[in-house]
XYZ file of C-alpha atoms in Angstrom:
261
model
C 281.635 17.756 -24.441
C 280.270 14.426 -23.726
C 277.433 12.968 -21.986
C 276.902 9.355 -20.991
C 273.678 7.445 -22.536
C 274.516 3.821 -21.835
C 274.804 2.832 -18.291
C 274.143 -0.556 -17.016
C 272.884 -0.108 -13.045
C 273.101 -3.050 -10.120
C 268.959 -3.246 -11.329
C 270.151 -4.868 -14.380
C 270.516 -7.900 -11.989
C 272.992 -9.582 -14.845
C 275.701 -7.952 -15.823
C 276.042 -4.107 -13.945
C 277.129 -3.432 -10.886
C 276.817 0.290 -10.705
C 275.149 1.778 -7.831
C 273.077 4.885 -8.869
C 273.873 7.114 -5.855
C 277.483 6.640 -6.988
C 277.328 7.214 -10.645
C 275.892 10.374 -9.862
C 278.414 11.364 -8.033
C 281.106 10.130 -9.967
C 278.788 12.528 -12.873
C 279.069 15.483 -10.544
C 282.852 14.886 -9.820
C 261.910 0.436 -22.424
C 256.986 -3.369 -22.132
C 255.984 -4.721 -24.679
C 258.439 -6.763 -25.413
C 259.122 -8.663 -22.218
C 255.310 -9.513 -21.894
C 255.178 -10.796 -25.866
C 258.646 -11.565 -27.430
C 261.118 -12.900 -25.069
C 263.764 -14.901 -26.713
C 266.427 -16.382 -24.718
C 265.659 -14.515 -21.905
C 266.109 -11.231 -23.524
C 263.264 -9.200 -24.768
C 263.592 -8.922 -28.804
C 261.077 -5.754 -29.726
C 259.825 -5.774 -33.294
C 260.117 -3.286 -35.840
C 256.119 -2.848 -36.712
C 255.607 -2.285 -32.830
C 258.208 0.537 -33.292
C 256.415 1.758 -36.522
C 252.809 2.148 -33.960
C 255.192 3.113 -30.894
C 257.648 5.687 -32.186
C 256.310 9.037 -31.221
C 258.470 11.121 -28.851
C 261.221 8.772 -29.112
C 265.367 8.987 -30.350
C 266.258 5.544 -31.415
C 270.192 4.525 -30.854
C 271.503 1.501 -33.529
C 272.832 -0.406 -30.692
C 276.533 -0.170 -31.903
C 277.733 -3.313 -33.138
C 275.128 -5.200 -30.974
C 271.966 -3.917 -33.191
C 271.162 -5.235 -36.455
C 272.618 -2.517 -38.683
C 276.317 -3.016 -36.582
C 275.740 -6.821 -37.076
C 275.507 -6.612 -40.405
C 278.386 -4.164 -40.628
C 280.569 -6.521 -38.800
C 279.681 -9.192 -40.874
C 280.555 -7.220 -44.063
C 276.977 -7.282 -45.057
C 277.080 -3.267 -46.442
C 273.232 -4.078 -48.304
C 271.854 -5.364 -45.433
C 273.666 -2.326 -43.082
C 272.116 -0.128 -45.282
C 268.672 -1.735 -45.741
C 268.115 -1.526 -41.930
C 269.150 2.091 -41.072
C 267.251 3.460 -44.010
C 264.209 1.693 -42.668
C 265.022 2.558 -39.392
C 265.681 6.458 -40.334
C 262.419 5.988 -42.565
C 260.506 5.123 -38.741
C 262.481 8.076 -36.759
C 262.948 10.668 -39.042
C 265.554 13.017 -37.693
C 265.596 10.919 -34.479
C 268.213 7.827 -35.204
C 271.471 7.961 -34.747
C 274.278 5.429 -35.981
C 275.646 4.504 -32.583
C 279.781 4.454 -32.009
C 281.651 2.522 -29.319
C 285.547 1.592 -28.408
C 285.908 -0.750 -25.102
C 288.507 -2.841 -26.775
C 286.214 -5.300 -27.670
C 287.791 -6.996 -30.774
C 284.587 -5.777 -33.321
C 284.712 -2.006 -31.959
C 287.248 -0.435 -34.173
C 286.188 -1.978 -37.772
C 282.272 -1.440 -36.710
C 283.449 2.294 -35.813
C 284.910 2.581 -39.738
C 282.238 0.902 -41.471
C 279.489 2.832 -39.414
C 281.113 5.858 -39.748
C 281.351 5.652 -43.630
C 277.626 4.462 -43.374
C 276.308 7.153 -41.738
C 277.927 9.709 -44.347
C 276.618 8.117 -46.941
C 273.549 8.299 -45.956
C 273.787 11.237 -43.892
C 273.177 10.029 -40.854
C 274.587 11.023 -37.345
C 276.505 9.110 -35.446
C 276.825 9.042 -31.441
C 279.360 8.039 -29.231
C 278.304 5.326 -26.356
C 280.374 3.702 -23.677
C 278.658 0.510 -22.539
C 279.071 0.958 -18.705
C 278.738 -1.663 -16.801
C 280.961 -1.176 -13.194
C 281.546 2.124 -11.711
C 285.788 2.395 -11.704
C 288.635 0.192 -13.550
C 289.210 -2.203 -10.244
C 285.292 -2.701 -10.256
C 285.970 -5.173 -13.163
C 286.287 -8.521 -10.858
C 283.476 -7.856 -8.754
C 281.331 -7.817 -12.048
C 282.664 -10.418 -13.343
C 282.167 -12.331 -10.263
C 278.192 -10.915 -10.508
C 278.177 -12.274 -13.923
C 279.571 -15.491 -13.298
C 276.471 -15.927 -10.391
C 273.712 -15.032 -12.808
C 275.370 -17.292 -15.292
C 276.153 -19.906 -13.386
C 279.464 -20.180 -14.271
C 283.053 -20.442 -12.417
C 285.146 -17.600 -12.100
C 288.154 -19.168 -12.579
C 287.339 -20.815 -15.928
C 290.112 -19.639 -18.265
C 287.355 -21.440 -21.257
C 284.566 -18.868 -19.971
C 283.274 -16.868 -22.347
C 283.708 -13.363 -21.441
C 281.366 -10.914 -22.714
C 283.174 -7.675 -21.283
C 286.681 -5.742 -21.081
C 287.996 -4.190 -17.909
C 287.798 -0.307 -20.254
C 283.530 -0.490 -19.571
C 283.999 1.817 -16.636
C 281.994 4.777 -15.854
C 284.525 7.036 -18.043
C 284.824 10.908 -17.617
C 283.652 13.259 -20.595
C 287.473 14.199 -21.028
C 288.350 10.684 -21.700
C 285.719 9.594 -23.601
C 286.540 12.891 -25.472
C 289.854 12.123 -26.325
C 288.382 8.265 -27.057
C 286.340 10.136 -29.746
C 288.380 13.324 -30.790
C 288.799 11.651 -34.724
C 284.689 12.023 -34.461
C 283.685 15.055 -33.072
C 279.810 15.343 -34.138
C 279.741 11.885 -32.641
C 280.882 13.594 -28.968
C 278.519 16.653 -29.833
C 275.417 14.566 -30.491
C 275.424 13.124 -26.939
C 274.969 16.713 -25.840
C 272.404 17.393 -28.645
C 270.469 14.057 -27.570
C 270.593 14.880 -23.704
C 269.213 18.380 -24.278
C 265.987 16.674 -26.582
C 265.300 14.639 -23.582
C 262.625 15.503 -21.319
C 261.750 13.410 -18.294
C 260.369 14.126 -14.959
C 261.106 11.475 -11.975
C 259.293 11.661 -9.000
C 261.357 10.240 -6.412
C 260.007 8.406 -3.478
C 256.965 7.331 -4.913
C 256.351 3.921 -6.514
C 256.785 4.233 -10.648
C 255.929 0.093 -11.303
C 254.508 -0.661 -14.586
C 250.608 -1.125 -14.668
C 250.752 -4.622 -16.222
C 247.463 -6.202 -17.257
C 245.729 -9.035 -15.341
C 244.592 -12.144 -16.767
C 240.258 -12.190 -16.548
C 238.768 -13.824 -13.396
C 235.181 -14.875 -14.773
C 235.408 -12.768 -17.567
C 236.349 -9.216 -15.411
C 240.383 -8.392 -15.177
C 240.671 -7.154 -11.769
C 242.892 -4.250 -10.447
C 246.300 -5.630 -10.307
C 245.582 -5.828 -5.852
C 242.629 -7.623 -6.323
C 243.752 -10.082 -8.724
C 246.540 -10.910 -6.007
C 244.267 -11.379 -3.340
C 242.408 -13.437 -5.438
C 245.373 -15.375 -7.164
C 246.498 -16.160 -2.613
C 243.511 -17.903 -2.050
C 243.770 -19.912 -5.403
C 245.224 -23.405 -5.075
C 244.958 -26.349 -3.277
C 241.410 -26.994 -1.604
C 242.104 -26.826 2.061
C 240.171 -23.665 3.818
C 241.634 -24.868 7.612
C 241.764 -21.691 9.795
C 245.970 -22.007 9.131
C 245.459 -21.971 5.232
C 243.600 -19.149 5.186
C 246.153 -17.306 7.267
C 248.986 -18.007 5.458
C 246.822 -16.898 2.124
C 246.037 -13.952 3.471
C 249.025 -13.275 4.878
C 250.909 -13.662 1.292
C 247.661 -11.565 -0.206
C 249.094 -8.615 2.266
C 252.586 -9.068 1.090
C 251.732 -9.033 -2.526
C 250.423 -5.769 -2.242
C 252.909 -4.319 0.356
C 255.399 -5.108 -2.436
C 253.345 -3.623 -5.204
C 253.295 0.059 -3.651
C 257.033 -0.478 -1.951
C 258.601 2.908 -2.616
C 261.872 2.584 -4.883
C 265.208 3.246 -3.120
């Protein structure tokens, strides 16, 4: 048995292409850090935010990608270690040594090395597929997507490319026989799903409640502040101006309580 936890959707706006509507039926058939610690346009969370923030939550290594693979990969073994006994030390009984083969050139040797990690420690290990495009022949389209974002040119045989034409929404029988030589890693998706509780109202706006910067020394609910942020700017109050500001003011908060599709 097998059950996906890494999925890239079209919302990524970067690098997936996967429609939600149709990964579910191809099934049937995390704010701190991008407000405080953005690096490179990626959001970098720290470890003593986890050490406050770690309640109710099952932390994944981030296969080869995460600090423990890293080091792994780059024959560090002290350093592997080092970081998932601190990490384990944070989620006790909740981290797992994460496993993945898209025929990138790392997988296979992170997949040994973690693998002998995690019994040494005795740690569990999870299988992953990082899914970025629904089917095989998806793989263009997404590259074409990633190529926009990246402003980059398709047909650049120097492009660095970042994924394989195998990080398609797989089925639990392949990714099964992917895994077979690990079977507690296919088991522990399972075991992970079923310690997973979450509730999604659909139809109904779910945005994040960021915080608003103080107008004279009061932070104002998120639709005043934009009302207030419209009208800010240059000085002219013409009967036009005012329009337009209030006009944006309306959008602003139109947007704000737009349901998600």
């Amino acid at each position: 048995m097998f059950v996906h936890l890494r999925i890239h959707t079209e919302f990524s706006v970067v690098d997936g292409t996967n429609r939600i509507d149709e990964i579910v039926a191809a099934a049937a058939a995390d704010t701190r850090a991008w407000t405080k610690n953005v690096l490179r346009d990626q959001a970098i969370v720290k470890l003593e935010w986890l050490e406050e923030l770690n309640e109710g939550l099952i932390a994944l290594s981030g296969a080869q990608g995460g600090a423990v693979g890293q080091a792994l990969v780059q024959g560090d073994g002290t350093r592997a270690m080092e970081c998932a006994l601190r990490l384990g030390g944070i989620f006790p009984h909740r981290f797992y040594l994460e496993l993945q083969r898209a025929q990138r050139p790392d997988d296979e040797r992170h997949v040994s090395a973690a693998v002998q990690l995690a019994a040494r420690l005795k740690l569990p290990v999870v299988a992953t597929h990082p899914v970025q495009f629904l089917t095989y022949d998806d793989y263009e389209a997404h590259e074409a997507r990633v190529c926009i974002a990246e402003g980059e040119i398709l047909g650049n045989a120097r492009r660095v490319r970042k994924f394989t034409r195998e990080q398609y929404f797989k089925s639990a029988a392949l990714m099964s026989e992917l895994f077979a030589d690990v079977p507690s890693a296919l088991a522990n998706t399972l075991e992970i799903a079923k310690r997973c509780s979450l509730t999604l109202e659909l139809g109904k706006p779910m945005l994040p409640d960021y915080p608003t910067p103080p107008v004279d020394g009061v932070r104002l609910p998120i639709d005043a502040y934009f009302r207030h942020a419209s009208f800010e700017g240059p000085s002219s109050t013409g009967p036009k101006t005012m329009a337009v500001r209030s006009g944006q003011a309306g959008v602003l908060a139109r947007v704000r309580w737009w349901p998600i599709r």
